[in-house]
GROMACS .gro file of C-alpha atoms in nm:
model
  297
    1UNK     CA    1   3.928  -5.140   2.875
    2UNK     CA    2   3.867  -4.829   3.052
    3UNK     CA    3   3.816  -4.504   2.882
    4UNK     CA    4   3.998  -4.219   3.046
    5UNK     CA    5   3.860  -3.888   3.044
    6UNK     CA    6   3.525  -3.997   2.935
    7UNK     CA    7   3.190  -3.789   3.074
    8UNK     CA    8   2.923  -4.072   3.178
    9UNK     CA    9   2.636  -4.048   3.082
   10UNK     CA   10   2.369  -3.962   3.389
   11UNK     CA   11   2.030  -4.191   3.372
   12UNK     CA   12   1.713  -3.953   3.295
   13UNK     CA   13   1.456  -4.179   3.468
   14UNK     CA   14   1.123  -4.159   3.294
   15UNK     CA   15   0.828  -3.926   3.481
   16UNK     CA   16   0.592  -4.190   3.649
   17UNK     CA   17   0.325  -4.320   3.410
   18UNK     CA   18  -0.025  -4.294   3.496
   19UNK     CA   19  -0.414  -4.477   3.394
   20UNK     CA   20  -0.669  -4.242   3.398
   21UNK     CA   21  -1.009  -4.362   3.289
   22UNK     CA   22  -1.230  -4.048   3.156
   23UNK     CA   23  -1.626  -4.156   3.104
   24UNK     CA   24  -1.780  -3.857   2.886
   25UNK     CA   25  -2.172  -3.836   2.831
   26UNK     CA   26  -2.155  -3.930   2.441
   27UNK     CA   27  -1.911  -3.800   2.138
   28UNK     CA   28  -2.174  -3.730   1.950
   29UNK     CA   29  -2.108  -3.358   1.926
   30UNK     CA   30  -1.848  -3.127   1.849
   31UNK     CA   31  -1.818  -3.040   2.202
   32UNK     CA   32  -1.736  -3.395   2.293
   33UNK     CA   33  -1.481  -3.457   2.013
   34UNK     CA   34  -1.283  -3.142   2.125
   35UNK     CA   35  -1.280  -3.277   2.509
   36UNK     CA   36  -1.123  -3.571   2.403
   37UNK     CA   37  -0.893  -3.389   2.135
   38UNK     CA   38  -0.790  -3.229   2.512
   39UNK     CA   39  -0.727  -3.495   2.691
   40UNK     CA   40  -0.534  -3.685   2.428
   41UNK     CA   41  -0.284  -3.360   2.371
   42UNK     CA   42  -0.238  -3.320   2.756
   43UNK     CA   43  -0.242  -3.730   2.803
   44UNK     CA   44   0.097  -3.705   2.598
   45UNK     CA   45   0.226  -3.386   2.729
   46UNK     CA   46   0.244  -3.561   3.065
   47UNK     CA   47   0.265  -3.969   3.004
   48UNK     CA   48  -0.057  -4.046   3.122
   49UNK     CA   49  -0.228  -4.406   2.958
   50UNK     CA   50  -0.548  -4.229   2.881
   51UNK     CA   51  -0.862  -4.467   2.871
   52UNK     CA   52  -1.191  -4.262   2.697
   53UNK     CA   53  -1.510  -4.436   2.684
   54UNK     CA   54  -1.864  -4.303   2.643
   55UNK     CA   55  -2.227  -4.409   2.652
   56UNK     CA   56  -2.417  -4.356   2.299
   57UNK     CA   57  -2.637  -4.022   2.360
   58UNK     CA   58  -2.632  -3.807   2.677
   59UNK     CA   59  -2.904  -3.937   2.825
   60UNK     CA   60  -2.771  -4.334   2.849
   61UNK     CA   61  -2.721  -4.266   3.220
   62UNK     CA   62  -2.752  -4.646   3.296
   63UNK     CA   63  -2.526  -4.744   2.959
   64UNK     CA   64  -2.282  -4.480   3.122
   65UNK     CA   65  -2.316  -4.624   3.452
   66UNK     CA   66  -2.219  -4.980   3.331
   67UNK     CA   67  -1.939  -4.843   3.185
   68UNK     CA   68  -1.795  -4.673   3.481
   69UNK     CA   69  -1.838  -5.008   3.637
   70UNK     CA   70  -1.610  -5.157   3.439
   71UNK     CA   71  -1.353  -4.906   3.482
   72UNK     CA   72  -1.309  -4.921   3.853
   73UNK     CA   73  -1.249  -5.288   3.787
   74UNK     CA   74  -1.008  -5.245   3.562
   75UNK     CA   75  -0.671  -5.095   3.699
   76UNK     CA   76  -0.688  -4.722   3.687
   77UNK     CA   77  -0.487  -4.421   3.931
   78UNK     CA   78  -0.750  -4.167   3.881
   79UNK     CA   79  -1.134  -4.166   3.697
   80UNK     CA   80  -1.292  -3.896   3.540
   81UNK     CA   81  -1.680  -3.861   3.443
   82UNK     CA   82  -1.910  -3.637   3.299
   83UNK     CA   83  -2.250  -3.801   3.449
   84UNK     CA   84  -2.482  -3.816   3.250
   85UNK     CA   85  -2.694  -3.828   3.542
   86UNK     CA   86  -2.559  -3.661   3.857
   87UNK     CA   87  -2.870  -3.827   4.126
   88UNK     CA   88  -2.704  -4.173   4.001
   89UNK     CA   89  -2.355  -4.111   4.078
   90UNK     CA   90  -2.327  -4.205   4.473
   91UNK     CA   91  -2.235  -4.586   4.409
   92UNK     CA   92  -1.965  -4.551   4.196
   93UNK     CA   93  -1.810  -4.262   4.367
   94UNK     CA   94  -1.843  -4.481   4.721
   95UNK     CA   95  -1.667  -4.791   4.491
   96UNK     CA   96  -1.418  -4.500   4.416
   97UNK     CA   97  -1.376  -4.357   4.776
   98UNK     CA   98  -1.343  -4.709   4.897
   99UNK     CA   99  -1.041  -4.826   4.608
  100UNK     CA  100  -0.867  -4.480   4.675
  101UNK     CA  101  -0.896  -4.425   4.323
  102UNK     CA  102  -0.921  -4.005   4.291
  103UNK     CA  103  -1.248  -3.951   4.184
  104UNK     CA  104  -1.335  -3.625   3.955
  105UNK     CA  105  -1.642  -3.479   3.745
  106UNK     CA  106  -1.651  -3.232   3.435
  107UNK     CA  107  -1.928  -3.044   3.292
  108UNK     CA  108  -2.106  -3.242   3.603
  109UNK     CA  109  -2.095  -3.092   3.974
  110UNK     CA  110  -2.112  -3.382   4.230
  111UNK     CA  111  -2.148  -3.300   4.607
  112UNK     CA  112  -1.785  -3.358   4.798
  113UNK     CA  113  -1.648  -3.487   4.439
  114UNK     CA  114  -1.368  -3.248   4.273
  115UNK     CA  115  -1.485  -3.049   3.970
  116UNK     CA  116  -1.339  -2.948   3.644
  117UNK     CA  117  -1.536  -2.726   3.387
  118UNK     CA  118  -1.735  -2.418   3.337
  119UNK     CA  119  -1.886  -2.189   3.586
  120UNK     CA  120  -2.228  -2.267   3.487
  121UNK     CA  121  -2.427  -2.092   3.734
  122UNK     CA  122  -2.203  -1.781   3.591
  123UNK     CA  123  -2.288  -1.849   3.184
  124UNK     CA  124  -2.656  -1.829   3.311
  125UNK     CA  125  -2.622  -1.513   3.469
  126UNK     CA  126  -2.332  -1.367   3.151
  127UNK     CA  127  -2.657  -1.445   2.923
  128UNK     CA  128  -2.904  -1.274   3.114
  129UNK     CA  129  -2.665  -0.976   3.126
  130UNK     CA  130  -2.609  -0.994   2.726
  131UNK     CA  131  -2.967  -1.045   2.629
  132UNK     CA  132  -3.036  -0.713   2.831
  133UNK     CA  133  -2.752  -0.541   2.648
  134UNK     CA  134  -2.927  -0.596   2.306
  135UNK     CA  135  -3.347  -0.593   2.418
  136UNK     CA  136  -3.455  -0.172   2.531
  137UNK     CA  137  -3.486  -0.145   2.877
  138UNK     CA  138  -3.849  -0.202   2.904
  139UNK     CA  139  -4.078  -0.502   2.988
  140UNK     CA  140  -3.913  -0.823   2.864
  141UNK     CA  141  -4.053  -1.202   2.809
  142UNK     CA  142  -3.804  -1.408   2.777
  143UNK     CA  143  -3.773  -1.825   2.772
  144UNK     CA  144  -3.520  -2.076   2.860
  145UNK     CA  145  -3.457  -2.405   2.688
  146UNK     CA  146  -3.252  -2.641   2.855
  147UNK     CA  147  -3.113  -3.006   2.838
  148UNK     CA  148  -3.110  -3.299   3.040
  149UNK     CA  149  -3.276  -3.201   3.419
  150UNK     CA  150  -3.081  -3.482   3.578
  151UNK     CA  151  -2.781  -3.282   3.476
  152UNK     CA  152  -2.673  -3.012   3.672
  153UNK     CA  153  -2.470  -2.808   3.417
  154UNK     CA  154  -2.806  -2.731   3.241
  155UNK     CA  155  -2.996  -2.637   3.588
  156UNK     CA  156  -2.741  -2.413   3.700
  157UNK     CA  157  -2.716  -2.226   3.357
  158UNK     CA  158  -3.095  -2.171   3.333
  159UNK     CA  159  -3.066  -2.066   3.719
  160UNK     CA  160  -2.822  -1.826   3.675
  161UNK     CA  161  -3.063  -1.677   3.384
  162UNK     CA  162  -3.353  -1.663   3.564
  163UNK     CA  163  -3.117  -1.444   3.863
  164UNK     CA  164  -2.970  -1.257   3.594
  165UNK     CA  165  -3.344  -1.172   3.475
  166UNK     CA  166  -3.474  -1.128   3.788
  167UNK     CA  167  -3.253  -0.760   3.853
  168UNK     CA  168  -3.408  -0.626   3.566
  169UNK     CA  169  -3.723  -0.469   3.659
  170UNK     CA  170  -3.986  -0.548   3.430
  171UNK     CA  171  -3.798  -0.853   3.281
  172UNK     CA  172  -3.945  -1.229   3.367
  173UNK     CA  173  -3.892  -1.580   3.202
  174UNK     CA  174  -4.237  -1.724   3.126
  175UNK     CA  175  -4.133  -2.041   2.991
  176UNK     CA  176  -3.879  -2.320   3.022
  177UNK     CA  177  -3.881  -2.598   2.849
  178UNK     CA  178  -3.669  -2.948   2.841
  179UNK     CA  179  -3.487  -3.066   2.546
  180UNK     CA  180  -3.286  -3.345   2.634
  181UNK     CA  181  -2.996  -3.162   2.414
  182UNK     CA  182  -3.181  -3.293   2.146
  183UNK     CA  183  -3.196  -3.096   1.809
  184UNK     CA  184  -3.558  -3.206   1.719
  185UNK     CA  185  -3.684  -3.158   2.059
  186UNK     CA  186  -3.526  -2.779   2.062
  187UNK     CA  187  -3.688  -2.733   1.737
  188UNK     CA  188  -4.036  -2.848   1.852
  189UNK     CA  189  -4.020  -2.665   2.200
  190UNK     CA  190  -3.924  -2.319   2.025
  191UNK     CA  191  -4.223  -2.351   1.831
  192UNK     CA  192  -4.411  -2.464   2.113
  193UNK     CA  193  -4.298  -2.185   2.306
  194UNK     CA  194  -4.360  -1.926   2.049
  195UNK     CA  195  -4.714  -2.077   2.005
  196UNK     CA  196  -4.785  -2.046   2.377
  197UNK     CA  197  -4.621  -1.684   2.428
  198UNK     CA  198  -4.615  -1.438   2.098
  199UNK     CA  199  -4.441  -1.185   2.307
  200UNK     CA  200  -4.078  -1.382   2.377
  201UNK     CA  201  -3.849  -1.160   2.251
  202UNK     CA  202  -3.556  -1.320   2.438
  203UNK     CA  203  -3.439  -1.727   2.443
  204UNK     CA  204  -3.178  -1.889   2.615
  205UNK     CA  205  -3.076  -2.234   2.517
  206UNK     CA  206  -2.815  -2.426   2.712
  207UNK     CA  207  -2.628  -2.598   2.471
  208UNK     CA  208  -2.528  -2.565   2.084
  209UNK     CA  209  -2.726  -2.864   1.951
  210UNK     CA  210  -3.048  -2.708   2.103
  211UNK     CA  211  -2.929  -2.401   1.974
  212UNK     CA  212  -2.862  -2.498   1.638
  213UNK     CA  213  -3.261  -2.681   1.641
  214UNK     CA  214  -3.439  -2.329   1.794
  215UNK     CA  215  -3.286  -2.162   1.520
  216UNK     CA  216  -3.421  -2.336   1.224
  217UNK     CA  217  -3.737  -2.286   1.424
  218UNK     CA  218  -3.692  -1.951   1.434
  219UNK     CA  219  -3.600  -1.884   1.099
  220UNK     CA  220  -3.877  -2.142   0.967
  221UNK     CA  221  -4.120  -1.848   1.161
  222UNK     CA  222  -3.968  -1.583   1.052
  223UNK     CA  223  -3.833  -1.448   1.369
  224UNK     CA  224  -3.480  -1.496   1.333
  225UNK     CA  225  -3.406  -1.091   1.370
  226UNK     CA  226  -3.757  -1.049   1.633
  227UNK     CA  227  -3.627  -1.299   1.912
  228UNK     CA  228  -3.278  -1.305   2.032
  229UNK     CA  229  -3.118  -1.628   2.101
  230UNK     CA  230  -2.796  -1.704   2.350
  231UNK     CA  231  -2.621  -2.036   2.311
  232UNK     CA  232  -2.368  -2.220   2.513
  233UNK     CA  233  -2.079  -2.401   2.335
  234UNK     CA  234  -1.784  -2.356   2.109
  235UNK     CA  235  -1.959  -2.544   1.826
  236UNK     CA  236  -1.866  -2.405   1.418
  237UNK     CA  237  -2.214  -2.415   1.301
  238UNK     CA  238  -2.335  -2.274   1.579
  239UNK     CA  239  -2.077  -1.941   1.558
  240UNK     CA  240  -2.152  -1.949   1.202
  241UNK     CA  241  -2.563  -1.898   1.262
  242UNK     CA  242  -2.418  -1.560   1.528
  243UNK     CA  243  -2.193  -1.440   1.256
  244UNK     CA  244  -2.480  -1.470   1.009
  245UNK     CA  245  -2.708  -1.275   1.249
  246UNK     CA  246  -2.923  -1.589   1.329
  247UNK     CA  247  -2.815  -1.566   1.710
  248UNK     CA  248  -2.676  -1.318   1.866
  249UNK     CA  249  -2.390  -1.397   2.127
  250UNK     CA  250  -2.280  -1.741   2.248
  251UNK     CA  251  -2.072  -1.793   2.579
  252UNK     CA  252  -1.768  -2.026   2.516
  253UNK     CA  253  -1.743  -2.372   2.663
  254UNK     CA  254  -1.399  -2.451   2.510
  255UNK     CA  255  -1.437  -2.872   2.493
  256UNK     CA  256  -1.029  -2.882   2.401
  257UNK     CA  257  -0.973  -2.646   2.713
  258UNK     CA  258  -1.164  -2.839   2.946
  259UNK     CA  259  -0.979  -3.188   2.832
  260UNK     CA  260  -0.660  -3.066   2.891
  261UNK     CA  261  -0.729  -2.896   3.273
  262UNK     CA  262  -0.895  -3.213   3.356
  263UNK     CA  263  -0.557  -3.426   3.298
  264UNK     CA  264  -0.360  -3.158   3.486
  265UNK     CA  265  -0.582  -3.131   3.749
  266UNK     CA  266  -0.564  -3.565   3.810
  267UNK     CA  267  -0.152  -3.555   3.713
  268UNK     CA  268  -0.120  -3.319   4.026
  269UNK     CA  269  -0.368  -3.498   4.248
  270UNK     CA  270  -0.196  -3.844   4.167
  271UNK     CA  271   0.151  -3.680   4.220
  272UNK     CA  272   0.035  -3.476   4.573
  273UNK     CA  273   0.022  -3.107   4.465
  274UNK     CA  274  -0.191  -2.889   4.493
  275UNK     CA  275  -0.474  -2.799   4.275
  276UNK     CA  276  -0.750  -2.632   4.186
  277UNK     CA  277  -1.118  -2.748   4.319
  278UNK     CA  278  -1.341  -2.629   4.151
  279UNK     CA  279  -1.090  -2.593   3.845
  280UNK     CA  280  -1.257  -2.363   3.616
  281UNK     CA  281  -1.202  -2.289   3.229
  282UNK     CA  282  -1.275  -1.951   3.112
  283UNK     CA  283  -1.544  -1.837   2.894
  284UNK     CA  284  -1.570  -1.587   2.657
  285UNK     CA  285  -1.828  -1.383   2.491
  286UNK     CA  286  -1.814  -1.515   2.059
  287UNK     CA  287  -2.039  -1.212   1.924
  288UNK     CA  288  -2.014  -1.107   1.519
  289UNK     CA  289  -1.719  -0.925   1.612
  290UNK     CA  290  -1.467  -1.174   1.654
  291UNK     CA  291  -1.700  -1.504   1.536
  292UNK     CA  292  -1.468  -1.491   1.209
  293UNK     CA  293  -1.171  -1.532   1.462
  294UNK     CA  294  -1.312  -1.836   1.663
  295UNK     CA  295  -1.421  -1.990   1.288
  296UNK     CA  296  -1.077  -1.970   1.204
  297UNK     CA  297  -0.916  -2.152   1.480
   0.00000   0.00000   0.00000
């Protein structure tokens, strides 16, 4: 029987689902673990199937590689990596191009490839700039360690550093030295580095792990409060050491930021809107001023 008067209902269709593979370098970090905290929250914000996969340790470029493999032979609208080698990326982006599967990096800049992350080249340069807040303006040694050299995030920071140095008349890095993001290895080549040139009074390290290992170097010497240390990363332990005066400033790389601009970058790829290329997250200066604020978030 009919029913007179009544309102019918109107069909809300659902928003079109997507796949998106992500591929990070490891979740072995804090950093990691907040990326794909990101990409889970924005995943379900905007009905994406989210697929996130990683190799063991950031420098299982060839483990990473097999798993990206896999991915664009799986079905999948849209792949995202962090490589964990950038100079081994041009097969699987062609397999990409050739699929017409959108293809993006994070943390990771790839030539022609859309990019979603940091300004790296700028947290090199925002170090330099710090470090020469908090040193006298007079002659300056100062040393860089940085991760992974088939990564490009960690050559760009350390580049941006050394540009940032160069202004400062007087100022010069005397030593860089590779440490895989590794906390032993950080730990090693501050002491190496402090061995080698007594008169660093400055160090840059590109990423909190490496941070966290120059510091216990540092303190282990006795030169916690003589050389002053910049980190990268939004990493607790790492704010902790600034707000205990064991480093002094560390640039933001918000991991849960980044997550959640990569899957709104891809959603408006795959749906034909515009967007952002590079997309960039902001970074922030975590000094002992507001460290308490960032450890309670």
């Amino acid at each position: 029987m009919a029913c007179t008067g009544c309102i019918a209902e109107k069909k809300v269709l659902p928003k079109r689902s997507y796949t998106v593979g992500v591929v990070l370098k490891s979740m072995d970090s804090e950093h990691w673990l907040a990326v794909r905290s990101g990409l889970q929250a924005a995943a379900q914000q905007y009905n994406v199937d989210l697929v996130v996969l990683s190799a063991e340790r950031e420098t299982a470029a060839e483990e990473q590689r097999k798993i990206i493999f896999d991915l664009l032979n799986s079905h999948i609208d849209a792949l995202v990596v962090s490589p964990c080698d950038v100079y081994q990326s041009a097969d699987y982006a062609a397999i990409a191009k050739r699929k017409g599967i959108p293809f993006f990096t994070m943390d990771e800049m790839i030539e022609s490839v859309s990019y979603i992350g940091s300004d790296n080249f700028q947290i090199g340069v925002t170090a330099a700039g710090q470090l020469q807040q908090i040193l006298p303006d007079t002659v300056c040694e100062t040393a860089i360690i940085m991760g992974n050299q088939q990564q490009n995030a960690h050559l760009k920071r350390a580049a941006g550093f050394r540009e940032g140095i160069s202004e400062r008349v007087g100022w010069k890095v005397v030593a860089e030295e590779i440490a895989d993001s590794d906390f032993a290895a950080a730990y090693g080549k501050t002491k190496q580095i402090i061995k080698e040139h007594p008169q660093v009074h400055g160090l840059f390290v590109t990423s909190a792990v490496m941070g966290l290992g120059a510091i216990e170097a540092l303190e282990e010497m006795g030169l916690e409060h003589t050389v002053h240390l910049i980190g990268v990363d939004k990493q607790d332990d790492l704010i902790l050491a600034v707000q205990q005066r064991k480093a002094d400033v560390i640039i933001s790389q918000d991991g849960y930021a980044e997550g959640i601009l990569a899957i709104q970058t891809v959603v408006k790829a795959l749906n034909g809107e515009p967007y952002d290329n590079p997309a960039y997250i902001e970074n922030h200066l975590i000094t002992r001023e507001n460290a308490a604020d960032y450890l309670q978030q």
